[in-house]
Coordinates of C-alpha atoms in Angstrom, one line a residue:
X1 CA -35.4 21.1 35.7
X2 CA -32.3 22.6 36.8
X3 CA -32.2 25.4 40.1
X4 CA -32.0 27.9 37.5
X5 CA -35.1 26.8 35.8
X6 CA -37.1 26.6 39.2
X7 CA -35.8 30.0 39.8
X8 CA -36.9 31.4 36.2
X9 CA -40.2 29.9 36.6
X10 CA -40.5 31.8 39.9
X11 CA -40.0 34.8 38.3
X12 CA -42.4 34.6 35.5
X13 CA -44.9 32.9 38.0
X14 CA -44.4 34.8 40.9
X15 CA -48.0 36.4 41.1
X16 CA -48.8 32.9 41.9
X17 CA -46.0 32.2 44.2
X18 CA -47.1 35.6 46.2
X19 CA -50.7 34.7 45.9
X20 CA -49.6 31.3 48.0
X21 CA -48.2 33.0 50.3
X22 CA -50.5 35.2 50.9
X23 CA -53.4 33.0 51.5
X24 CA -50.9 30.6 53.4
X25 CA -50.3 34.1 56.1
X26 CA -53.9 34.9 55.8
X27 CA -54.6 30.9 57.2
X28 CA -51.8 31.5 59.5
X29 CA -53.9 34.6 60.5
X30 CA -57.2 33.0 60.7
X31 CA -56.0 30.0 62.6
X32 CA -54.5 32.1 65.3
X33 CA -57.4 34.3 65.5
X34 CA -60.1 31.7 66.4
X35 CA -57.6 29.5 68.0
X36 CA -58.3 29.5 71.2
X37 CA -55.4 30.0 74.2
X38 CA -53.9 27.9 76.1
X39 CA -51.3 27.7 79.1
X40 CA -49.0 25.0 80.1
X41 CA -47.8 24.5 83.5
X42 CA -45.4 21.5 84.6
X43 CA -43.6 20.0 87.4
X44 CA -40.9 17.7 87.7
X45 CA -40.3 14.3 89.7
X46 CA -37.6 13.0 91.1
X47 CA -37.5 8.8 91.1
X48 CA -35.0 7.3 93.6
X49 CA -34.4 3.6 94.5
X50 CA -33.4 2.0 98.0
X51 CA -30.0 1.1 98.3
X52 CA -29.5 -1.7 100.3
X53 CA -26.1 -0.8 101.4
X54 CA -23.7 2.0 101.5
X55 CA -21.6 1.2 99.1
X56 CA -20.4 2.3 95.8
X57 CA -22.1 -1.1 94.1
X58 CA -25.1 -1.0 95.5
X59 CA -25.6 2.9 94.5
X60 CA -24.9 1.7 91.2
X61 CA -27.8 -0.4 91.0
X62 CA -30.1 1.8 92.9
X63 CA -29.1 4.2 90.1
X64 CA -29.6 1.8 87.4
X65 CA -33.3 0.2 88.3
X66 CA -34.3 3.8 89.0
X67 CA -33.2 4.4 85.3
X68 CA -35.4 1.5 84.3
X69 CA -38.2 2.3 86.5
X70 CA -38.6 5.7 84.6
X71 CA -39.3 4.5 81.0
X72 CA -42.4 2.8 82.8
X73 CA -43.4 5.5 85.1
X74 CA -43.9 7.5 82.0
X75 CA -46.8 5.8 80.5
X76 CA -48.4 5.4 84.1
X77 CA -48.6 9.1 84.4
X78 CA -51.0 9.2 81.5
X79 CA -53.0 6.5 82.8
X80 CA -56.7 6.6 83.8
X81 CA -56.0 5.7 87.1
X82 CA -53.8 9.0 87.5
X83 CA -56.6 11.5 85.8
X84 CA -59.1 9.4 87.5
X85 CA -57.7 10.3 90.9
X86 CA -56.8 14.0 89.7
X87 CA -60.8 14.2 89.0
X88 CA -61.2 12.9 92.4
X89 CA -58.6 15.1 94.2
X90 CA -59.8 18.8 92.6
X91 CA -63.9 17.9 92.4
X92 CA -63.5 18.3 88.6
X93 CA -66.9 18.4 86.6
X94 CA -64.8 16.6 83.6
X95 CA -64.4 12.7 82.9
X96 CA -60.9 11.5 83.3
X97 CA -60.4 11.0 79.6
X98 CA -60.2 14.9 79.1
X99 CA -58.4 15.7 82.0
X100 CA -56.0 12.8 80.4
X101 CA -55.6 14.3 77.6
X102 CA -54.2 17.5 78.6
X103 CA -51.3 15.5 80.5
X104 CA -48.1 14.8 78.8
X105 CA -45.1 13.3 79.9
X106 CA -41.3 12.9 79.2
X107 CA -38.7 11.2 80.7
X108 CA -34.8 13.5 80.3
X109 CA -32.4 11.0 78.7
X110 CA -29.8 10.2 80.9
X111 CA -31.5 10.8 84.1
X112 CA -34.0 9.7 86.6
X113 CA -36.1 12.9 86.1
X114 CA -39.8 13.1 84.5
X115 CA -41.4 16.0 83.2
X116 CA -45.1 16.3 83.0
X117 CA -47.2 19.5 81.4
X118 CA -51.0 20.0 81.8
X119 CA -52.1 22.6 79.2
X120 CA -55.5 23.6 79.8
X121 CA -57.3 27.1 78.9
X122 CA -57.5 28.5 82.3
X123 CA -53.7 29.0 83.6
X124 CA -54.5 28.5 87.3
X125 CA -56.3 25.1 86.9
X126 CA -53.6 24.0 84.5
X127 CA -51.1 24.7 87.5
X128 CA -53.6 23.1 90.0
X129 CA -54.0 19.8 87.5
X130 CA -50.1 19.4 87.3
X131 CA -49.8 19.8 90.5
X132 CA -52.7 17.3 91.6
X133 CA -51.1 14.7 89.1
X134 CA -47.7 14.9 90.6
X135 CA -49.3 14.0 93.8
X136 CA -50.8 11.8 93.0
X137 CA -48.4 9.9 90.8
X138 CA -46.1 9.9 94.3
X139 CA -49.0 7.9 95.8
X140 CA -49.0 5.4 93.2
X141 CA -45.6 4.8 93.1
X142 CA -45.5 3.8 96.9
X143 CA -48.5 1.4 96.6
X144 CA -46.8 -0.3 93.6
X145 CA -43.3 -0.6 95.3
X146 CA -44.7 -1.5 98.8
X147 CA -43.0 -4.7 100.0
X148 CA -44.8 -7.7 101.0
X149 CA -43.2 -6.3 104.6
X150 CA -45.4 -3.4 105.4
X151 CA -42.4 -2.7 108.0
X152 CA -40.0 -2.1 105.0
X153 CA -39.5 1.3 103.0
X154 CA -40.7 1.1 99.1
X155 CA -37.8 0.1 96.8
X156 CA -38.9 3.1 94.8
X157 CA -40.0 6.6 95.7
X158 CA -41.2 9.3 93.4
X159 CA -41.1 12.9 94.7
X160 CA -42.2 16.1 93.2
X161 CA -38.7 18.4 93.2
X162 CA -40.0 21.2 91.1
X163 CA -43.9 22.2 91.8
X164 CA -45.9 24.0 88.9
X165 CA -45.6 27.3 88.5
X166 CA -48.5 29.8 87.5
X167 CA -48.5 30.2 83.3
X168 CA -48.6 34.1 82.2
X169 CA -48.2 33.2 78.4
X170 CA -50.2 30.9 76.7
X171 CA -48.5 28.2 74.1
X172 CA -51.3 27.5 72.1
X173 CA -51.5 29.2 69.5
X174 CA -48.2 30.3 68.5
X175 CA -48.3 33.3 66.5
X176 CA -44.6 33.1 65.0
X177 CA -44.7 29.4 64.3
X178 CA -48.0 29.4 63.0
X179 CA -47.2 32.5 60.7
X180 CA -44.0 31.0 59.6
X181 CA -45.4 27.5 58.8
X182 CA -48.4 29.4 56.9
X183 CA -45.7 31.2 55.2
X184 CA -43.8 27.9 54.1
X185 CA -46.8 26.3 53.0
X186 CA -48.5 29.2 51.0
X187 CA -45.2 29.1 49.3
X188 CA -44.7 25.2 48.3
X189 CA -49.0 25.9 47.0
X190 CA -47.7 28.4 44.9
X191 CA -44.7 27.1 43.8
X192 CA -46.8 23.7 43.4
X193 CA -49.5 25.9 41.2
X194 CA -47.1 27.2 39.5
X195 CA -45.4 24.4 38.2
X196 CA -48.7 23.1 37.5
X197 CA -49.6 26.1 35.5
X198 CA -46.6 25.8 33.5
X199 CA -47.2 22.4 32.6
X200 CA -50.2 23.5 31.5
X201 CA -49.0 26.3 29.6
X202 CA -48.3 25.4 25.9
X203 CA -48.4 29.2 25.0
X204 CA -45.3 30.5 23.2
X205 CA -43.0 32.0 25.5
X206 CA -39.6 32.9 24.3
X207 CA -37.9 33.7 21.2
X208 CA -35.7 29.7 21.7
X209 CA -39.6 28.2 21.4
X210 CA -40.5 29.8 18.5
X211 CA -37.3 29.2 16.7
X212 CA -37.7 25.2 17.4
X213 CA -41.2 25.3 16.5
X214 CA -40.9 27.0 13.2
X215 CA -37.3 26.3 12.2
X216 CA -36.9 29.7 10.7
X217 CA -34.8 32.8 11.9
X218 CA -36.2 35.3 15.0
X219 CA -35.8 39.2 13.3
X220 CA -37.0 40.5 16.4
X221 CA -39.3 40.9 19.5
X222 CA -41.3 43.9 20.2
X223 CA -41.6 44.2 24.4
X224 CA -45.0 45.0 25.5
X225 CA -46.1 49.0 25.4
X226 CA -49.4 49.7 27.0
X227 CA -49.6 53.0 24.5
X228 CA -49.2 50.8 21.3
X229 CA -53.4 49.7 21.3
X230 CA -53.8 53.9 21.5
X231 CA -50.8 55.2 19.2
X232 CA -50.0 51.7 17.1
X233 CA -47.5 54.0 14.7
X234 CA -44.9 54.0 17.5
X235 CA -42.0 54.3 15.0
X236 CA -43.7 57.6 13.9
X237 CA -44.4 59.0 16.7
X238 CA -41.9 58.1 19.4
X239 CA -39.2 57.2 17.7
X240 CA -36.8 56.9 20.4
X241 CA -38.9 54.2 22.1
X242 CA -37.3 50.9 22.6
X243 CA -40.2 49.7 21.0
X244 CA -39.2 51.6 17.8
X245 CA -35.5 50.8 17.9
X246 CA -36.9 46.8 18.3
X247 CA -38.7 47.8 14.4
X248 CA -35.1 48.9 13.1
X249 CA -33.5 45.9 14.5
X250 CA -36.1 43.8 12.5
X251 CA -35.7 46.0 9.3
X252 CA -32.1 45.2 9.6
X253 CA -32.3 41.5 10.2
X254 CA -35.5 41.4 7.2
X255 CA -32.7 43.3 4.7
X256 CA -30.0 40.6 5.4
X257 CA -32.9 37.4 4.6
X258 CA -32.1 36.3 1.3
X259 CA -29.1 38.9 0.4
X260 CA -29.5 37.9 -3.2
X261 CA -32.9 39.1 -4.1
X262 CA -33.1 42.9 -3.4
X263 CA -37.0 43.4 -4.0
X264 CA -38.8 41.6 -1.8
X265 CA -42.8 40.9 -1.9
X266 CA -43.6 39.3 1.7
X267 CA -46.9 38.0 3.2
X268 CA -46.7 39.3 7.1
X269 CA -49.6 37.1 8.7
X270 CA -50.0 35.1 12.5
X271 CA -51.3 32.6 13.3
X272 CA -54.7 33.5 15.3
X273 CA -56.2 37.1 15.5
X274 CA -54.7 40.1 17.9
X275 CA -51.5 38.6 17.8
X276 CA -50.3 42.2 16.4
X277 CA -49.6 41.3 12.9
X278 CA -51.2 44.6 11.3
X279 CA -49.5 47.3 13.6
X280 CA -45.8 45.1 13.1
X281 CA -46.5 45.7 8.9
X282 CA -47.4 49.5 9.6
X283 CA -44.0 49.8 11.9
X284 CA -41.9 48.2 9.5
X285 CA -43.2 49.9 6.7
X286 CA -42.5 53.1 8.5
X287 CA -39.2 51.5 9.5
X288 CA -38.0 50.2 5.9
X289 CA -39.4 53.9 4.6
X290 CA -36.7 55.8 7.3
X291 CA -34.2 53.4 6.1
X292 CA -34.7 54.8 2.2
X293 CA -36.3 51.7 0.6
X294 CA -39.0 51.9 -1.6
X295 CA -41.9 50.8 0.3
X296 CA -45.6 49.7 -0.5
X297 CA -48.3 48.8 2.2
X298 CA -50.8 46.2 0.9
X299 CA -54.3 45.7 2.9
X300 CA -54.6 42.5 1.8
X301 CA -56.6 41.5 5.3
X302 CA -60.0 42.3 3.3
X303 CA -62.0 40.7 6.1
X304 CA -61.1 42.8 8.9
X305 CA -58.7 45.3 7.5
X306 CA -57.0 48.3 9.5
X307 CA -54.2 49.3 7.9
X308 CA -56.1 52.4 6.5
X309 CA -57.4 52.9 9.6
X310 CA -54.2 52.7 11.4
X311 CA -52.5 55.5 8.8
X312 CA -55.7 57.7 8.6
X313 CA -56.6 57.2 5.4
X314 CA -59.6 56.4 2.9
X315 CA -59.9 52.8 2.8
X316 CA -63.3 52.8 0.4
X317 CA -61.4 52.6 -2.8
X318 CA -58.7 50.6 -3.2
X319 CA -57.3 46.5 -3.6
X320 CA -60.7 45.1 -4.9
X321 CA -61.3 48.4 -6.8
X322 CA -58.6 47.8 -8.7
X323 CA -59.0 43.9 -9.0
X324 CA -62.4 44.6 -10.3
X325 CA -61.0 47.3 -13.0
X326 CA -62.7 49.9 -11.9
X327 CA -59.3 52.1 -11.3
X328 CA -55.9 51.9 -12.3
X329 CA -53.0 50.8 -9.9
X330 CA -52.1 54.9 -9.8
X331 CA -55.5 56.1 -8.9
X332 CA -55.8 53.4 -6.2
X333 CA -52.4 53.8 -4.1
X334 CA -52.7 56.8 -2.0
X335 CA -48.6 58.3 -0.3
X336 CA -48.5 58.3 3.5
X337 CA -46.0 60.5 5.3
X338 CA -45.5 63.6 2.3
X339 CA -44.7 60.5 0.3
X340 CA -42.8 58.5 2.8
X341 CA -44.4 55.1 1.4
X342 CA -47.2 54.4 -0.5
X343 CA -50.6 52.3 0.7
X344 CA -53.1 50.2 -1.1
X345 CA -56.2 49.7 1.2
X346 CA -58.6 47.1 0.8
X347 CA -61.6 48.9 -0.6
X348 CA -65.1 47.7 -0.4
X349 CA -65.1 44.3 1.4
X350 CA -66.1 41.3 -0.7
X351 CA -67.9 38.2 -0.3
X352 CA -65.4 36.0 -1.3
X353 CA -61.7 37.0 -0.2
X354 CA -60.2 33.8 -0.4
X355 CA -60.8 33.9 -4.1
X356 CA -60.0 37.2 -5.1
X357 CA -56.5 36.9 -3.1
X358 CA -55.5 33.6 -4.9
X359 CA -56.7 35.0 -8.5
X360 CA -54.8 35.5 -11.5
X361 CA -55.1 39.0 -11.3
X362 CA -53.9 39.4 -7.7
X363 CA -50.4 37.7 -8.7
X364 CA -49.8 40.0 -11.6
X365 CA -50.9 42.9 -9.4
X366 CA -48.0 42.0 -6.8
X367 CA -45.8 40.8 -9.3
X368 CA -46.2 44.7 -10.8
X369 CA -46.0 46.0 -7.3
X370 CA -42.5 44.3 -6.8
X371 CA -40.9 45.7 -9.9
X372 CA -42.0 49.1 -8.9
X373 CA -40.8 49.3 -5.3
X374 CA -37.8 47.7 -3.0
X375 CA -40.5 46.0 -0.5
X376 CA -44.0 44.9 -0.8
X377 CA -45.7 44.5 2.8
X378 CA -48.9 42.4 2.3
X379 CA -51.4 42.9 5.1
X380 CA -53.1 38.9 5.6
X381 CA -55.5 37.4 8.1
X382 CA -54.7 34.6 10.2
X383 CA -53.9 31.4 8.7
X384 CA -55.8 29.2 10.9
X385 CA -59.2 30.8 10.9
X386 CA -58.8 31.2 7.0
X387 CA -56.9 30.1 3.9
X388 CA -55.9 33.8 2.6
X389 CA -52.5 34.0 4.0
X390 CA -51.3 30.9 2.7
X391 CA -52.9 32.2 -0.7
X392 CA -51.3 35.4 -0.7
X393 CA -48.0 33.5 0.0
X394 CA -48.2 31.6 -3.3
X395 CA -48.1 35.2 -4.7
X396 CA -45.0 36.6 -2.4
X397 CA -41.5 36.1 -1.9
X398 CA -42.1 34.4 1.8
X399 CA -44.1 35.3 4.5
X400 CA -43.0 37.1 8.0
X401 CA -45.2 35.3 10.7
X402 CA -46.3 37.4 13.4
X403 CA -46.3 35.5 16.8
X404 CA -47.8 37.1 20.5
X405 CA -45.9 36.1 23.3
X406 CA -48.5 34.3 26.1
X407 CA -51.3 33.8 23.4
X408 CA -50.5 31.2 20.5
X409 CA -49.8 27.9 21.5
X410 CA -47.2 25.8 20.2
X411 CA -49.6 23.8 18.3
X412 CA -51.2 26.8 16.6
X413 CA -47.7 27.7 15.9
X414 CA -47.1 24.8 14.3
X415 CA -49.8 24.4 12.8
X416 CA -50.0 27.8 10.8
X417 CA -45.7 26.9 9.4
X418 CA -47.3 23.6 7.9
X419 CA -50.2 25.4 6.3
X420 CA -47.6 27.5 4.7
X421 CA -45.4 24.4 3.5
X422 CA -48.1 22.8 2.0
X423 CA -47.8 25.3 -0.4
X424 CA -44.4 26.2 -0.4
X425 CA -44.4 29.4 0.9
X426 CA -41.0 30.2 2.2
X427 CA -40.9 31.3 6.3
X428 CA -38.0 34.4 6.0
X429 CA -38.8 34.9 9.8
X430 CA -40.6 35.6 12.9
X431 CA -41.5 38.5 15.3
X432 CA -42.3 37.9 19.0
X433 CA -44.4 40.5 20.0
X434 CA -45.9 42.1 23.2
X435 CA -42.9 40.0 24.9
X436 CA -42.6 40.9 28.8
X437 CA -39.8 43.5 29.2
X438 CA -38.8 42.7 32.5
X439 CA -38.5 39.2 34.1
X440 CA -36.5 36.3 32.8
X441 CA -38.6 36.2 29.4
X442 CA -38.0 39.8 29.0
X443 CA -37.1 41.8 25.8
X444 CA -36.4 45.3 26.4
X445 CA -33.8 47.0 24.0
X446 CA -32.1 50.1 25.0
X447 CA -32.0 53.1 22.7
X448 CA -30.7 56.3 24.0
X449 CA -32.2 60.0 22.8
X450 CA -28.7 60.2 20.4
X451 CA -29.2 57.0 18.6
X452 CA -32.3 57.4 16.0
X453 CA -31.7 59.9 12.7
X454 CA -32.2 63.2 13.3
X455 CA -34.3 63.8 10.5
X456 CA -36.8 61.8 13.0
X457 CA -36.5 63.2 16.1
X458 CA -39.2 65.3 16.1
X459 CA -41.9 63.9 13.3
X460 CA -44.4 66.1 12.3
X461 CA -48.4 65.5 13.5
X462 CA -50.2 62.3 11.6
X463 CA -52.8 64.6 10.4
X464 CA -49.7 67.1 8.7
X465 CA -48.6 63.7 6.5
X466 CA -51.6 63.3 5.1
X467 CA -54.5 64.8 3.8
X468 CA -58.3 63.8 4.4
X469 CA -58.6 65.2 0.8
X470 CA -56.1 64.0 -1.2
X471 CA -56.1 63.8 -4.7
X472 CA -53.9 62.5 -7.3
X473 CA -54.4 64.7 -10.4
X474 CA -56.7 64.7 -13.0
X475 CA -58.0 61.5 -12.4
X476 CA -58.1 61.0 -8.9
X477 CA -59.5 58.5 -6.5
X478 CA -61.7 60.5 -5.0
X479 CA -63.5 62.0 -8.6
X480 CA -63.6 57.8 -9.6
X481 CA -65.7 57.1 -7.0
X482 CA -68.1 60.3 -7.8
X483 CA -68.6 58.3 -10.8
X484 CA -70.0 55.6 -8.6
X485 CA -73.3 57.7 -6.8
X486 CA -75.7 55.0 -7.2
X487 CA -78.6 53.9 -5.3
X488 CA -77.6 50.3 -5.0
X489 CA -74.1 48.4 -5.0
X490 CA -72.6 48.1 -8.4
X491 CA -71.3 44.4 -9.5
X492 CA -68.7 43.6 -11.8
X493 CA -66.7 40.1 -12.7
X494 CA -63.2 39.6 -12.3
X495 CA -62.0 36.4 -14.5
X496 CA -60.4 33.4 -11.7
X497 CA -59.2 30.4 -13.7
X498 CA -62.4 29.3 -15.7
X499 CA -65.3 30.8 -13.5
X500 CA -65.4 34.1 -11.8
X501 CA -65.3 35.9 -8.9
X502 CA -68.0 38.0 -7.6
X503 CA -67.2 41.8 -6.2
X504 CA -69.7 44.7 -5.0
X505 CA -68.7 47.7 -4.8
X506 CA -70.7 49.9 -2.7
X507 CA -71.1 53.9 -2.7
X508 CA -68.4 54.4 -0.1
X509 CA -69.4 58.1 -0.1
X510 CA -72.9 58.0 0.5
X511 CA -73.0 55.0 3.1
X512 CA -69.8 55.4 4.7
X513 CA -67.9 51.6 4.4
X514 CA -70.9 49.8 5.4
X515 CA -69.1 46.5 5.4
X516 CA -65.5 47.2 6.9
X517 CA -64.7 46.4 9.8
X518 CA -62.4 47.9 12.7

């Protein structure tokens, strides 16, 4: 990974980046808190050697063996013998082990100068320790230099130059230091977690990923609108939306796939469920509609449809209605939008989708569907959970695959393009949807007020498009299925291959849709 990458991943990860550091401050915090304080207090010593004569030679050496006298002296000032004599000196209720290991001591390079600092919790008895140990360090340097000639001076003296001085601050803890490491290591957890969680990750995050995985053209990306789950028909009703202007970029990237055939019949479908798949086909429908094709919404979803739902319209009558030939194609289609596009809903659900969608009778009904208008929109299920999509493809011109950004993985991905090669179903594209529209990943189209048609400014009021009672003439939808007030469901048998297919049809009137689904 490159700087750039590290840096990308810290923007799309960066809610666990902040959630390191702040549990790396709030450690920071809590180790201060019950830390408790303590002061340092230190003298210095002065080590000086004999010279045996007043000369420029011998000061040299004097200066020299007081040099190498100090790298010893060092360690003897955190001896037992020196805290065993500061115990002794002050009446200290401790052992000489803890009063040793308060003392530390240094040598300056260079020089013939030690340091030592006591730090102890109590400020006056760190000053009185330091103190007591520079003492008593003086005394045994002159019993350790004493000549055999008790008449003679030590070779080596040690004398205290700089006494303690009382502590008013405490160095332990450090509130800054502490706050800044916590800081720095809340940040490498984070970053640590994050790359962690991005290794993790096999979700499909970017429109690159889901061009390598599927090998087929991006039409667009939809950025995510926290209104869409309440108003899905965003293309209707706030058309000057980025989100709607994403829908007119993919209506104009869908018209330019496969220039040479101008009626297209096309499966939209995802790979797992709430991936967005039926509000995309609703969009575009609406999209493809404003654009002045010929447009025909297909519920072909007949396990858990909501395309009527979505539009507002009567979803009892309708695709296995008419596969069961108990209406005709122009009783069953209802207009949306004072005729803006026309819908087939599902009608009464059945127990066996997968067959109905792959019958005879479905293929001639699409087949008729894409002589009479410029686009056929096929709502499918999922193609992993089930086999319908890649059924319904057999029947279509290709198939649009639906993917959410964050929520299929690559290998669902994947997996849902080979179940549509295995029956050579033709991929015309892909739509990345509820894509982040900020961040590096982020999708975010800009469409200013002057942009969209004016026809479509201002749309009228869903329920002004449509009409709970619609009819269609004589004949109607709504007076076929007073023809079917019966007690019980009605069963009828649509031919598939050499055996049939089973249907119910149920009195949508009197019991409401019992079996569909939201």
């Amino acid at each position: 990974m490159t700087v750039r990458d590290y840096l990308e991943l810290a923007k799309e990860r960066w809610k666990l980046v902040l959630a390191g550091l702040l549990v790396g401050l709030i450690a920071a915090a809590v180790l201060i808190w019950v830390t408790p304080q303590e002061y340092a207090a230190q003298v210095t010593i002065y080590v000086s050697a004999q010279a045996g004569a007043n000369d420029a030679v011998s000061a040299y050496q004097g200066n020299l063996l007081s040099e190498q006298k100090v790298k010893s002296y060092t360690q003897l000032l955190t001896s037992h013998r020196i805290a065993g004599d500061v115990v002794d000196q002050l009446h200290l209720d401790v052992s000489s082990g803890e009063v040793r290991n308060k003392i530390v001591a240094s040598a300056k390079p260079e020089t013939v100068l030690l340091t030592v600092t006591v730090t102890d919790r109590s400020p006056q008895r760190a000053r009185e320790i330091a103190d007591a140990v520079g003492a008593a360090f003086g005394r045994l340097v002159a019993e350790l230099e004493q000549p055999a000639d008790p008449t003679r001076a030590p070779a080596v003296m040690a004398k205290v130059v700089e006494p303690a001085q009382l502590p008013t601050t405490p160095v332990i803890p450090r509130p800054a230091v502490n706050l800044a490491l916590g800081a720095l290591l809340g940040l490498l957890a984070g970053g640590a977690a994050a790359l962690i969680r991005n290794a993790l990750d096999t979700t499909v995050k970017s429109v690159d990923q889901l061009r390598r995985i599927t090998d087929a053209p991006n039409l667009g990306a939809i950025a995510f609108d926290r209104e869409v789950p309440l108003h899905p028909l965003v293309v209707h009703q706030r058309p000057q939306s980025p989100v709607a202007e994403a829908f007119r970029q993919i209506r104009t990237n869908l018209q330019f796939v496969d220039v040479d055939r101008q009626r297209k019949v096309i499966v939209v479908t995802s790979s797992i469920s709430e991936e967005g798949k039926t509000t995309t086909l609703c969009n575009l429908g609406i999209a493809l509609a404003h654009g002045g094709s010929r447009v025909v919404l297909v519920e072909g979803d007949l396990r858990r449809p909501k395309v009527a739902d979505y539009l507002g319209l009567e979803g009892g009558v309708g695709l296995t209605s008419l596969l069961a030939g108990r209406v005709a194609l122009g009783q069953a289609i209802q207009p949306w939008g004072r005729g803006m596009f026309d819908v087939l809903a599902s009608g009464p659900i059945p127990p066996n989708p997968s067959e109905l969608v792959a019958s005879r009778q479905m293929a001639n009904l699409l087949a008729e569907l894409g002589t009479r208008y410029d686009v056929v929109l096929v709502d499918a299920p999922p193609l992993l959970p089930v086999t319908d999509a890649a059924a319904l493809g057999t029947w279509c011109d290709g198939a649009l695959l639906v993917v959410r950004h964050g929520r299929a993985t690559r290998n669902q991905v994947a997996t849902a393009v080979a179940a549509l090669d295995a029956v050579s179903v033709r991929m015309l594209g892909t739509v990345l949807t509820m894509a982040p529209s900020s961040g590096p990943d982020a999708y975010y189209h800009y469409y200013s007020p002057g942009r969209g048609d004016a026809r479509h400014d201002h749309p009228a009021p869903i329920s002004q498009w449509h009409s709970p009672g619609y009819t269609a003439g004589p004949s109607t939808v709504q007076d076929h299925v007073d023809t079917q007030r019966v007690a019980g469901p009605t069963t009828g048998w649509i031919p598939s291959g050499e055996s049939g297919s089973r249907v119910e049809t149920h009195d949508v009137l009197a019991q409401g849709r019992p079996n569909r689904h939201g």
